[in-house]
CSV table of C-alpha atoms and ligand atoms in Angstrom, one decimal:
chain,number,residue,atom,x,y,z
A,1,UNK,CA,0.0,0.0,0.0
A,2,UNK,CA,1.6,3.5,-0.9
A,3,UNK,CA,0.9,6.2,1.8
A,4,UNK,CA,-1.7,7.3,0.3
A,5,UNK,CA,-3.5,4.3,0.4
A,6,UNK,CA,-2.9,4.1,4.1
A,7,UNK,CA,-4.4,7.5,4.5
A,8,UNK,CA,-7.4,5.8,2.6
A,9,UNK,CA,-7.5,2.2,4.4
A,10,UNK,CA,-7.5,4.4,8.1
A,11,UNK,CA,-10.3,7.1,7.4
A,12,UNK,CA,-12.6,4.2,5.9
A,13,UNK,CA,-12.0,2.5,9.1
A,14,UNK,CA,-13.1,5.6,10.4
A,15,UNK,CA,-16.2,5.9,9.4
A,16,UNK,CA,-17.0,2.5,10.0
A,17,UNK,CA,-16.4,3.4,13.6
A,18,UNK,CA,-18.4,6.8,14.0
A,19,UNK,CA,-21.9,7.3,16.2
A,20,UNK,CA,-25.0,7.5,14.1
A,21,UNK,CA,-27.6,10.7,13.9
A,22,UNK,CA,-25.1,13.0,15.5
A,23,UNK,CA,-23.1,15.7,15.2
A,24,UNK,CA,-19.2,15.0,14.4
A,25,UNK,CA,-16.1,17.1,14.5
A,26,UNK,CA,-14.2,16.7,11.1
A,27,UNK,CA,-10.2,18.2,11.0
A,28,UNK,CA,-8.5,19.4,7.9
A,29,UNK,CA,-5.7,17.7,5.7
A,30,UNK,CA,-5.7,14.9,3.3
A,31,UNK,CA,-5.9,12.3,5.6
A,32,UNK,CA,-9.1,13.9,6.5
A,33,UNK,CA,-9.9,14.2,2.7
A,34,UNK,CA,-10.0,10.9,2.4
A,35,UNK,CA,-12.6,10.5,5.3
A,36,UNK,CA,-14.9,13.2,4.1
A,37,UNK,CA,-14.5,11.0,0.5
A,38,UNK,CA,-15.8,8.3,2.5
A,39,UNK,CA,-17.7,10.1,4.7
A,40,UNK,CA,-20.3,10.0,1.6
A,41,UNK,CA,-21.8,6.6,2.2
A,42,UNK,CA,-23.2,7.2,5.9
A,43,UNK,CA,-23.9,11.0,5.1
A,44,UNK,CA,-27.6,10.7,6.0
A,45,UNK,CA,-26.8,9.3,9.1
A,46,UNK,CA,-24.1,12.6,10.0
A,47,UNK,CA,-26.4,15.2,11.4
A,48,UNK,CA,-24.0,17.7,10.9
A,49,UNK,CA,-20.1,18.6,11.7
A,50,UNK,CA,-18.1,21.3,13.6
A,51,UNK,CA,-15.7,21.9,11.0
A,52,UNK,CA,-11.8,23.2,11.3
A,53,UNK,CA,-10.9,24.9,7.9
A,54,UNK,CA,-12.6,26.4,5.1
A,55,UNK,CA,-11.5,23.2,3.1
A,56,UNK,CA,-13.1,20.6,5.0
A,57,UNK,CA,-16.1,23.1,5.2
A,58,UNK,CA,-16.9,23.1,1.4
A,59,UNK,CA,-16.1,19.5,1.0
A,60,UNK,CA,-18.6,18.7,3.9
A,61,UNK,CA,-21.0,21.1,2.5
A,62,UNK,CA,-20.7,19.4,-0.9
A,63,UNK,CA,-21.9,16.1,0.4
A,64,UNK,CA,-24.8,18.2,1.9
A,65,UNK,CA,-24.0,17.6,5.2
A,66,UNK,CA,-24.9,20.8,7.7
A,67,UNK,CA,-22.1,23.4,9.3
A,68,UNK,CA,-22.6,23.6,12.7
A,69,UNK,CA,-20.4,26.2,15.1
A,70,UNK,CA,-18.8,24.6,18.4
A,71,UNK,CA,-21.5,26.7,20.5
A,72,UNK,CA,-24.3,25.1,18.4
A,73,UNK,CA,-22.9,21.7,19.1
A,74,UNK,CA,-21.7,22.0,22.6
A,75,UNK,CA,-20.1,18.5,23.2
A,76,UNK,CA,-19.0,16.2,20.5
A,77,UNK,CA,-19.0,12.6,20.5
A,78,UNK,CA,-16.7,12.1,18.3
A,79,UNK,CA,-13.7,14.4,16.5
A,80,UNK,CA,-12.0,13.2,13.7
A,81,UNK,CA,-8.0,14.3,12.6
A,82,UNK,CA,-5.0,13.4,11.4
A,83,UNK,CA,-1.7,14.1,12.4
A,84,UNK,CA,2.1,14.8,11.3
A,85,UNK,CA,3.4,13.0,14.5
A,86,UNK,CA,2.1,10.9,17.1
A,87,UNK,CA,3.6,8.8,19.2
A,88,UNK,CA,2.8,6.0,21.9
A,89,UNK,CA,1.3,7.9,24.4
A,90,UNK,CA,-1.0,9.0,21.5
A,91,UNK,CA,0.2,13.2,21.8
A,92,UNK,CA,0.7,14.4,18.6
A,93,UNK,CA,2.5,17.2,16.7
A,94,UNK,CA,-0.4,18.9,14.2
A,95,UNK,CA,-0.4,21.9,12.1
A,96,UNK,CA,1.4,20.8,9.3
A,97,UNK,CA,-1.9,22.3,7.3
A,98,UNK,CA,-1.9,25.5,9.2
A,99,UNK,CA,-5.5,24.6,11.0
A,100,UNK,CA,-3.9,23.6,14.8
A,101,UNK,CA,-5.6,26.6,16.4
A,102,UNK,CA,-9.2,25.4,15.3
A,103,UNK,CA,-8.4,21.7,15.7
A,104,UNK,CA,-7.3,22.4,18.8
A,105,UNK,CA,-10.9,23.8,19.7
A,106,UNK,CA,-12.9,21.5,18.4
A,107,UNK,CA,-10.9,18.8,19.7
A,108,UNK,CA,-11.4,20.7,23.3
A,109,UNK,CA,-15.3,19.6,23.3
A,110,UNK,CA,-14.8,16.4,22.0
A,111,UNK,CA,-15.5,13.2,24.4
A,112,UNK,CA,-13.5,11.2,22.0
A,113,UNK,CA,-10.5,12.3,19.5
A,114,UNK,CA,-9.6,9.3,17.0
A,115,UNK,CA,-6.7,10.2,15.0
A,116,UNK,CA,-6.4,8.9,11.4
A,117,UNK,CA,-2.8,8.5,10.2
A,118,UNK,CA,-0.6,6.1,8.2
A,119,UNK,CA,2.5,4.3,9.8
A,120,UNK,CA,4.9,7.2,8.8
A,121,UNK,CA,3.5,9.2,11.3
A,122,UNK,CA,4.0,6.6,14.5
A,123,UNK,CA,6.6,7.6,16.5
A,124,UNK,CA,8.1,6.6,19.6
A,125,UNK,CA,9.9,10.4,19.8
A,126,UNK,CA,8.2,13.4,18.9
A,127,UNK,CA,10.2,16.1,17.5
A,128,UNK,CA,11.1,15.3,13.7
A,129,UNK,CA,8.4,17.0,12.5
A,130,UNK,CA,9.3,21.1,13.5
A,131,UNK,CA,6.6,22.2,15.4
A,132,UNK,CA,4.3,24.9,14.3
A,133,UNK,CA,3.7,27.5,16.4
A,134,UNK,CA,0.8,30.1,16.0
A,135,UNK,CA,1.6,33.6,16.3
A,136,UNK,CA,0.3,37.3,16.1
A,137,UNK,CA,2.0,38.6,13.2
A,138,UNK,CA,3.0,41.9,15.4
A,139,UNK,CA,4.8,39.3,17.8
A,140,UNK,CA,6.3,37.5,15.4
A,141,UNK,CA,9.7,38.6,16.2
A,142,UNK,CA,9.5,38.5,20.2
A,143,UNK,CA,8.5,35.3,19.8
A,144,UNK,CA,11.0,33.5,18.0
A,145,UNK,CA,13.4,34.8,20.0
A,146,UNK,CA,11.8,33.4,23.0
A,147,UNK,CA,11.3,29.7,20.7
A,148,UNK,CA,15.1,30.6,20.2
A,149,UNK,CA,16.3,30.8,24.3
A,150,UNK,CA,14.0,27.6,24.6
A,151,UNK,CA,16.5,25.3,22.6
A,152,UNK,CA,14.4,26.1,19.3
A,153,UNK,CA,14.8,27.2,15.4
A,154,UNK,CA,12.0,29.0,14.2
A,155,UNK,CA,11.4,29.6,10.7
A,156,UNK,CA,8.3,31.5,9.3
A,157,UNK,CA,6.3,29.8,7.0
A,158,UNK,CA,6.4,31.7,4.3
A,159,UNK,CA,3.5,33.7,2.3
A,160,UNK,CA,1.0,31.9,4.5
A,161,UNK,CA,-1.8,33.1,6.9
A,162,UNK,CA,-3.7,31.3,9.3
A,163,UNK,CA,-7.6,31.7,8.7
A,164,UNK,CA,-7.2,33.6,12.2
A,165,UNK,CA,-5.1,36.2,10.4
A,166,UNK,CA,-1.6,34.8,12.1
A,167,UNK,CA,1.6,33.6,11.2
A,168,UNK,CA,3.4,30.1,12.0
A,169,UNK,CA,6.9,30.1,12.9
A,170,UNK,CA,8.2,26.0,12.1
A,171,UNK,CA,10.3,25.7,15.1
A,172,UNK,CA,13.0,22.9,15.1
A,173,UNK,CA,15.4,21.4,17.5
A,174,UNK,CA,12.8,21.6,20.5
A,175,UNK,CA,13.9,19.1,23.3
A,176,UNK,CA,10.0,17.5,23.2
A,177,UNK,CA,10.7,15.0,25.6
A,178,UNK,CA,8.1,16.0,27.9
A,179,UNK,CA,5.5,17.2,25.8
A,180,UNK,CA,3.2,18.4,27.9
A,181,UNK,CA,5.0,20.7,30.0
A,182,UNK,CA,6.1,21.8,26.5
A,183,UNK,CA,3.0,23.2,25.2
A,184,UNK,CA,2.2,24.8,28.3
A,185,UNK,CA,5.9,26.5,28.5
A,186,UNK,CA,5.2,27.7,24.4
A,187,UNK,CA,1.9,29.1,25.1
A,188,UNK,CA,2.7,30.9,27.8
A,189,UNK,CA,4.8,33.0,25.7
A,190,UNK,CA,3.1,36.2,24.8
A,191,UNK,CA,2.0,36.3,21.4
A,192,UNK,CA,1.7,32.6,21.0
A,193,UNK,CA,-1.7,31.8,19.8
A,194,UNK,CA,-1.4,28.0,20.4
A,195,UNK,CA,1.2,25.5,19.0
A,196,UNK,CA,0.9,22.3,17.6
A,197,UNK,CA,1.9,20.0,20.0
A,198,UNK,CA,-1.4,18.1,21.5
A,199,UNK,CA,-0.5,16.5,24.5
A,200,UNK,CA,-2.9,18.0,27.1
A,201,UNK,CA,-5.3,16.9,25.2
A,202,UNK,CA,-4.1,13.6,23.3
A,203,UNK,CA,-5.7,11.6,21.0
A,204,UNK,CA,-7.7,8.4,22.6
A,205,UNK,CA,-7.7,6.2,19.9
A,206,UNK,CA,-5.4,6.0,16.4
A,207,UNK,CA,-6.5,4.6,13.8
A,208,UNK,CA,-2.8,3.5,12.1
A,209,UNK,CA,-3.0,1.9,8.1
A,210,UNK,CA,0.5,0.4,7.2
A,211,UNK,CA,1.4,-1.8,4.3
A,212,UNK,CA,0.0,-5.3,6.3
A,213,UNK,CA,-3.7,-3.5,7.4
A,214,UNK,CA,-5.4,-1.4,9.7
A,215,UNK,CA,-4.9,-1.9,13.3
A,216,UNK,CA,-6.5,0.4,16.2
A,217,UNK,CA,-4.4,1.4,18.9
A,218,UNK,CA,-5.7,2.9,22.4
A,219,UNK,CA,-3.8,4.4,25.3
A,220,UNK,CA,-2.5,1.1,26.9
A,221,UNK,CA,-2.2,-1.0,23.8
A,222,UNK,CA,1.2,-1.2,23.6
B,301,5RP,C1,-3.5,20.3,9.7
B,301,5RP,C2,-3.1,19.1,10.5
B,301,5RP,C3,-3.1,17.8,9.8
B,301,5RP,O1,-3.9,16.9,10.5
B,301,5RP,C4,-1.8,17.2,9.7
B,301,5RP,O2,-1.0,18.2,9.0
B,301,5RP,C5,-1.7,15.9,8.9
B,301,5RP,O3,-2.0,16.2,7.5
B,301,5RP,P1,-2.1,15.1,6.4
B,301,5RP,O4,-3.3,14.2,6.8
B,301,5RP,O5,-2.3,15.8,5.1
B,301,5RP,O6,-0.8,14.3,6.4
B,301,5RP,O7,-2.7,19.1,11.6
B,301,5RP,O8,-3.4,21.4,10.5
């Protein structure tokens, strides 16, 4: 199976796995893609989704399948993501499509967060992947210094803009051993909208595709 395959094999696993009549929350990327693609056969049973990006929005409302905003919903069964890291503790590294600061809200008011991925993105060490951290453009600079006294190389992804009108700066070389204190330590710099790293709120279930299948891995599997 090719990786894109894998991205395939996991979302239709997905679906296969999601509550009926309710309302869903659906992330952004192509792993995601994929699961909106396969979304289509159960879309009568979806009664609507809390959406994370104008991309997933249009390809949701193309399958006629309602918008609904996270105060509308309140509580979510069920969110739905991919990821560009995660590893066995099931924290992740996200943002690698510029959409951490919504995923990260929607994934806030979800009971359960099952991350789609293919094996490339298991890891057993976070940190490969340079984190994307979400900043106010005016900050920008006092911020990457800040990324810079932390251990970090930021680098600011150029000619793109959140859909929350801020920056990312891809920051390398971050000692992510301890992701959780981590995210807290980034965010608490001022100017940081959020960064990527999801480890205060971790995924509870991955759904991993590699070349031999699909296999389902909860906190405590391995
Ligand atoms: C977007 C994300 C994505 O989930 C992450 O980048 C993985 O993307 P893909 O499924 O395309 O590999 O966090 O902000």
């Amino acid at each position: 199976m090719t990786q894109d395959e894998q991205k395939r094999s996991a979302a239709e696993k997905a679906v296969s796995m999601l509550p009926r009549g309710e309302i869903i929350g659906v992330g952004t990327g192509s792993t995601v893609n994929h699961f909106i693609s396969a979304l289509e056969a159960i879309k009568h049973d979806i009664r609507g989704a809390v959406v994370t990006s104008q991309e997933t929005e249009k390809r949701l409302r193309q399958l006629g399948i309602p918008i609904v905003s996270p105060a509308e919903a309140g509580r979510l069964s069920v969110y739905v993501d991919g990821a560009d890291e995660i590893n066995h503790s099931l924290q992740m590294i996200k943002g690698g499509g510029g959409a951490l600061l919504a995923e990260k809200i929607v994934a806030s008011i979800a009971d359960t967060f099952i991350c789609i991925a293919d094996e490339s993105k298991y890891v057993s060490k976070l940190g490969k992947f340079p984190l994307p951290v979400e900043v106010a453009p005016f900050a920008r600079s006092v911020v990457a210094k800040a990324l810079i006294r932390m251990g970090g190389t930021p680098q600011l992804r150029m000619g793109f803009t959140t859909e929350s009108g801020h920056e990312i700066l891809d920051t390398a070389g971050l000692d992510l051993s301890r992701p959780l204190t981590m995210e807290d330590n980034i965010n608490q710099i001022a100017g940081v909208m959020d960064n990527g790293l999801f480890a205060r709120r971790p995924a509870d279930v991955l759904v991993l595709a590699g070349k031999k299948g699909v296999e389902i891995i909860s906190i405590g599997t391995h």
